[in-house]
CSV table of C-alpha atoms in Angstrom, one decimal:
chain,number,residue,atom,x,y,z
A,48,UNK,CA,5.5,-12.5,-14.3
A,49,UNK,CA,4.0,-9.0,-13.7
A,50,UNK,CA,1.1,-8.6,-11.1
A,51,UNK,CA,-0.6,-5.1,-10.8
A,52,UNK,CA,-2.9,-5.0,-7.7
A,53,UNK,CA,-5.4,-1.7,-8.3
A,54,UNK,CA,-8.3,-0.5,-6.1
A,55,UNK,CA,-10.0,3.0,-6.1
A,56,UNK,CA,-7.9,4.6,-8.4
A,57,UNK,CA,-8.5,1.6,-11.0
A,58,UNK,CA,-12.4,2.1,-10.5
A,59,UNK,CA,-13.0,4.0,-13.9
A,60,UNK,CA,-10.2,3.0,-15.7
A,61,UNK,CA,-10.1,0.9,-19.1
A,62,UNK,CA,-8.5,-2.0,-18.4
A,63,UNK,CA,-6.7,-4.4,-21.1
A,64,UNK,CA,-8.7,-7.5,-22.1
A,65,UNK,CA,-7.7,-10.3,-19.2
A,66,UNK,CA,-9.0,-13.6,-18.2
A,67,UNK,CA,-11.0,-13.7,-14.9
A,68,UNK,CA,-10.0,-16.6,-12.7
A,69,UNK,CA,-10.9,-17.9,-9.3
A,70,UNK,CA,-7.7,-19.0,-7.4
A,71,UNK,CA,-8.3,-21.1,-4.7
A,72,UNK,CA,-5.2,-20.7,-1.6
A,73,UNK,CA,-4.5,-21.6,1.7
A,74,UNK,CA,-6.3,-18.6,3.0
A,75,UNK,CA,-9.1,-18.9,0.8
A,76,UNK,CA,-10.2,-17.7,-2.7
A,77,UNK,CA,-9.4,-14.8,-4.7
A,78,UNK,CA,-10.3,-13.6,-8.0
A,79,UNK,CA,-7.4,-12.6,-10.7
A,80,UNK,CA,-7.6,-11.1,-14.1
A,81,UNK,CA,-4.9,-13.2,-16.1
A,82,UNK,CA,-3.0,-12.6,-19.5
A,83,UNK,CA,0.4,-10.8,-20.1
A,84,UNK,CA,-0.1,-10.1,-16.9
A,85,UNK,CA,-1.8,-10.7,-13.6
A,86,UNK,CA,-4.4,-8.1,-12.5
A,87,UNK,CA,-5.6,-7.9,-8.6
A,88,UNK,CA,-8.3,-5.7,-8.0
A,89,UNK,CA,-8.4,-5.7,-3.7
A,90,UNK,CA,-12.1,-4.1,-3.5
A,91,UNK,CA,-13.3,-7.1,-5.6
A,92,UNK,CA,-16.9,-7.9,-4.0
A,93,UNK,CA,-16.9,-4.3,-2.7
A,94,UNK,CA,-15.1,-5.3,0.3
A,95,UNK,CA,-13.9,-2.4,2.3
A,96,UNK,CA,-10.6,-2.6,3.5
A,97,UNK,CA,-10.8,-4.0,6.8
A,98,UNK,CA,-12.3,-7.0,5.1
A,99,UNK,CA,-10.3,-7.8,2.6
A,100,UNK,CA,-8.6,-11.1,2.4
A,101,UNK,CA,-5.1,-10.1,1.5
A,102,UNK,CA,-3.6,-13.5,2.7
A,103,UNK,CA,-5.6,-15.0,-0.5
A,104,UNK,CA,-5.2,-12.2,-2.4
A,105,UNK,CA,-1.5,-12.5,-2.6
A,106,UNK,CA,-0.9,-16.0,-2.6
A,107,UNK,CA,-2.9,-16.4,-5.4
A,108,UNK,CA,-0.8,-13.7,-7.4
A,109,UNK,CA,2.3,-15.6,-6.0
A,110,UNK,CA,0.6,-19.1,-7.2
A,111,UNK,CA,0.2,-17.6,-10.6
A,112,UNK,CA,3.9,-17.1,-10.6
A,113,UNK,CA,4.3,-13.7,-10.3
A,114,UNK,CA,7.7,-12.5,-9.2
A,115,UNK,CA,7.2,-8.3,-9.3
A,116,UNK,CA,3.8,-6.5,-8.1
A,117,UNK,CA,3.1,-3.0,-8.7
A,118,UNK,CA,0.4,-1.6,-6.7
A,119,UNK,CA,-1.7,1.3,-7.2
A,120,UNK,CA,-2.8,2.8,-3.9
A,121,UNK,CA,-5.1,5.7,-3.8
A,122,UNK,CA,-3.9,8.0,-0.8
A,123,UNK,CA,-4.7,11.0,1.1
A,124,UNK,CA,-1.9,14.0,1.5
A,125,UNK,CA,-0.2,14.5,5.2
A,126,UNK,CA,1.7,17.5,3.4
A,127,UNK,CA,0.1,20.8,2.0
A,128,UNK,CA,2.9,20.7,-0.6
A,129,UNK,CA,1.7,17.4,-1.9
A,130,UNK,CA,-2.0,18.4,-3.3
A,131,UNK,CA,-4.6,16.3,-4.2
A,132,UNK,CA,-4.0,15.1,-8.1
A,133,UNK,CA,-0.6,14.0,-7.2
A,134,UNK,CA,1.3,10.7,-7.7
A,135,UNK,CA,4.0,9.7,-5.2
A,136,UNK,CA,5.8,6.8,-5.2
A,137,UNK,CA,6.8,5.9,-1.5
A,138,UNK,CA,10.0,4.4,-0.8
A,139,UNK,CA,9.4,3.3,2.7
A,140,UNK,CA,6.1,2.5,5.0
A,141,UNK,CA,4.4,2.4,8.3
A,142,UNK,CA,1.3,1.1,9.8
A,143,UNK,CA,-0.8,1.6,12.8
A,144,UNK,CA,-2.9,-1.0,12.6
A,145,UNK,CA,-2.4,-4.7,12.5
A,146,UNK,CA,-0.4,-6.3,9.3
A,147,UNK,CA,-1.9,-10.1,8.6
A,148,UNK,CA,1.0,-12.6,8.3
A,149,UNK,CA,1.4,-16.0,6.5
A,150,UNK,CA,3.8,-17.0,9.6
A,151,UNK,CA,0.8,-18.0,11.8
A,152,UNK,CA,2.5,-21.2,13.1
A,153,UNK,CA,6.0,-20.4,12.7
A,154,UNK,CA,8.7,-18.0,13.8
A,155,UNK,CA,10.1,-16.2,10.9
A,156,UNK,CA,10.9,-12.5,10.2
A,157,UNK,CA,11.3,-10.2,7.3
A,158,UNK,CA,12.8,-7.2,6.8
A,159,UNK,CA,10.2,-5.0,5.3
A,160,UNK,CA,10.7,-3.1,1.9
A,161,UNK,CA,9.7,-1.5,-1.0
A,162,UNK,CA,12.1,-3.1,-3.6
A,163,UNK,CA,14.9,-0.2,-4.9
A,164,UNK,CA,15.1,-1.6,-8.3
A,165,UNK,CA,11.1,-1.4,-8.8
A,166,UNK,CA,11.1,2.8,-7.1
A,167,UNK,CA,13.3,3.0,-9.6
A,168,UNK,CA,11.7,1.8,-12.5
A,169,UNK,CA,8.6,3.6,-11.5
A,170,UNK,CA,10.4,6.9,-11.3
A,171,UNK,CA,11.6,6.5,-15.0
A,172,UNK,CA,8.1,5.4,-16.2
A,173,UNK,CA,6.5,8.3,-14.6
A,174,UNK,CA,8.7,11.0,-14.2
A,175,UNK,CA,6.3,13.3,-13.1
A,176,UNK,CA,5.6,11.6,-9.6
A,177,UNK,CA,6.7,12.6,-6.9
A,178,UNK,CA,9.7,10.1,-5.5
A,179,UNK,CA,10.5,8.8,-2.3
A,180,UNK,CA,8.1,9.3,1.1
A,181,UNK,CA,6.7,7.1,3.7
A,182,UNK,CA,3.3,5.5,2.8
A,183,UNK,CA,1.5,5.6,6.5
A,184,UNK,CA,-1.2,2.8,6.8
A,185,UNK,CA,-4.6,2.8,8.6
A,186,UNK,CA,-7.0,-0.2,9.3
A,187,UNK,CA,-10.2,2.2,7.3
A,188,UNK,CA,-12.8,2.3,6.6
A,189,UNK,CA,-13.5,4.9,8.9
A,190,UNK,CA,-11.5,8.1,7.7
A,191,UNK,CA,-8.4,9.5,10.3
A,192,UNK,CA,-9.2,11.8,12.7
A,193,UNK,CA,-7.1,15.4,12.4
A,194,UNK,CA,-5.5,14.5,15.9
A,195,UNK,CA,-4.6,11.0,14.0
A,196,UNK,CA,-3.3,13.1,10.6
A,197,UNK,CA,-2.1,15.6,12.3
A,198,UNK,CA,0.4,12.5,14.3
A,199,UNK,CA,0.9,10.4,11.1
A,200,UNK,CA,2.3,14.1,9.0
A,201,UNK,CA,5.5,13.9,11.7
A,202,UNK,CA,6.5,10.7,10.7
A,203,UNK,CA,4.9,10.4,6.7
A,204,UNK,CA,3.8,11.9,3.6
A,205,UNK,CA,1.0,10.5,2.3
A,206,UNK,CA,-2.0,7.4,4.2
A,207,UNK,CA,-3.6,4.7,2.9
A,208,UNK,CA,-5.4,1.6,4.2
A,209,UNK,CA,-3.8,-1.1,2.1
A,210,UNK,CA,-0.7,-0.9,1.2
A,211,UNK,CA,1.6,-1.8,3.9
A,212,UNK,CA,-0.7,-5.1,4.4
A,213,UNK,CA,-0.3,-6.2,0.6
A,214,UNK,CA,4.0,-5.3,0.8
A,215,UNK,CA,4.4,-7.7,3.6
A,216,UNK,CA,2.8,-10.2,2.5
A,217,UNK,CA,4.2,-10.0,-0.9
A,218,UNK,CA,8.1,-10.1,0.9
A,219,UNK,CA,7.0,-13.2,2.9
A,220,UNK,CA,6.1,-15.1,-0.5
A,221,UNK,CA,8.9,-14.3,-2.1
A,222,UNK,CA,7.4,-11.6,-4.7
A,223,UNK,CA,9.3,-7.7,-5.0
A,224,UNK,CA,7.2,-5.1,-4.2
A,225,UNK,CA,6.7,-1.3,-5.4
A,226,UNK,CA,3.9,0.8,-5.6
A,227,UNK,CA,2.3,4.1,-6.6
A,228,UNK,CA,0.3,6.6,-5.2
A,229,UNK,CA,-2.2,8.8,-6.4
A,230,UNK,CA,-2.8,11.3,-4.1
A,231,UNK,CA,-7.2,11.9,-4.4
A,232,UNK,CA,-7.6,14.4,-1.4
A,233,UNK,CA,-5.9,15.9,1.4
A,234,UNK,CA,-6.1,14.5,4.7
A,235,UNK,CA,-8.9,15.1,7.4
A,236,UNK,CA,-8.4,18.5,8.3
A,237,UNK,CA,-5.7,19.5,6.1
A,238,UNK,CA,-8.3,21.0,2.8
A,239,UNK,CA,-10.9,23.4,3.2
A,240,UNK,CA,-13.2,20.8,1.7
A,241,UNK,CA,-15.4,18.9,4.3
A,242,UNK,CA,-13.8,15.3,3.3
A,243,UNK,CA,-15.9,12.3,2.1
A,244,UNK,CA,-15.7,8.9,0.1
A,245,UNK,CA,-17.4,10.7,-2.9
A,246,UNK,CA,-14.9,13.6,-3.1
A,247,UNK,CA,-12.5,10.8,-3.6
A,248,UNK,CA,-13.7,9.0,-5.8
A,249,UNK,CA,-14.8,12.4,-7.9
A,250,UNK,CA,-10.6,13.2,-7.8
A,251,UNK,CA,-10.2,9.3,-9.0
A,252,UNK,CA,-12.7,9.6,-11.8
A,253,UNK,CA,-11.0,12.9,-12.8
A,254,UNK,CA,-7.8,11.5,-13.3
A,255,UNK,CA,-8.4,7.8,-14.8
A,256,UNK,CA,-7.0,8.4,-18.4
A,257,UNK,CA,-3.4,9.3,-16.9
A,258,UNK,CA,-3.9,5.7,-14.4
A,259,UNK,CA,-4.6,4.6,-17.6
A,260,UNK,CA,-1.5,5.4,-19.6
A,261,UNK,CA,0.6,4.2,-16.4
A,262,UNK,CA,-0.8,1.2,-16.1
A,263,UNK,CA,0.3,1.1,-20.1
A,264,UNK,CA,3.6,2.3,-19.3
A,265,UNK,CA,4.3,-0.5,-16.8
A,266,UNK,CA,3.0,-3.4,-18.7
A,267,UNK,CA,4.8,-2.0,-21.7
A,268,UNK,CA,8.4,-2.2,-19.9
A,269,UNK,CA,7.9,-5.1,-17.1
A,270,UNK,CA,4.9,-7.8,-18.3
């Protein structure tokens, strides 16, 4: 089974008619959209995302049976040569901040990835993202410094607060991972624009009928 987890860049997007469910896990509750497919939306309750419960949120997509997730992550550009308006999909991934774990009582340890078969499969769906790069996550919801972007652009392409939490996870329960990027702004100190939580979500409302037609694409070939 297919799960798509989507947050800002999902926000103004029309989405296929599901069935909202409340899924009740280990690490508490989580609400999924269910049909064809299984549809995570992280921000649900407006959480920001140092709150959100991603423990929950992927159990209850692997409880659901899903086997592959796709996530859509918005991002900011480390690199001038990515602009804002971009879609990347990253091939590797880094965090600075804390990662939660299912292993809280046990000693076990994954080898993080983003699944090669899935990259792949996005790069044919959308041809005109940009492939391979390091996804660098921060805890949010504060925007990065420049000191902290300029840091992070030595070692990655393109930051996020989510995705590196929600790839984890997903590895520990057993479901492939992949996801891709649309790039809504350049970093702190990297545009001339002074950078704020609107701007973004202006770039993300700009661009929702091609998240649209990718989210199509990917049902169409893996749900």
């Amino acid at each position: 089974m297919l799960g798509i987890i989507g947050g800002t860049s999902l926000l103004f997007a029309d989405l296929p008619p599901l069935e909202k469910k409340t899924v009740a896990t280990p690490y508490g509750k989580a609400e999924v959209h269910t049909g064809a497919f299984a549809l995570l939306l992280r921000h649900q309750h407006n959480l920001p995302p140092h709150r959100i419960n991603y423990r929950a949120c992927l159990a209850a997509l692997a409880l659901l049976g899903v086997d592959d997730i796709i996530a859509f992550g918005s991002a900011g550009s480390l690199k001038s040569e990515i602009p804002p308006g971009s879609l990347v999909i990253p091939t590797d991934y880094l965090s600075v901040t804390d990662i939660p774990s299912i292993h809280e009582c046990t000693i076990d340890h994954i080898r993080p990835e983003l699944d090669a078969d899935l990259v792949r499969t996005l790069g044919e769906l959308v041809p005109e993202a940009r492939m391979g790069g390091v996804y660098a996550q921060t805890r949010g919801p504060r925007i990065e410094t420049v000191a902290e972007v300029r840091a992070l652009a030595k070692v990655a392409d393109v930051v996020g607060m989510t995705v590196a939490s929600e790839a984890t996870l997903a590895l520990e329960l057993g479901m492939r991972f992949a996801a891709i990027c649309t790039v809504d702004n350049y970093a702190n100190g990297l545009g001339e624009e002074t950078l704020t939580y609107e701007h973004i979500l202006e770039t993300s409302r700009a661009n929702c009928r091609r998240t649209e037609k990718i989210l199509e694409s990917i049902v169409e070939r893996l749900a």
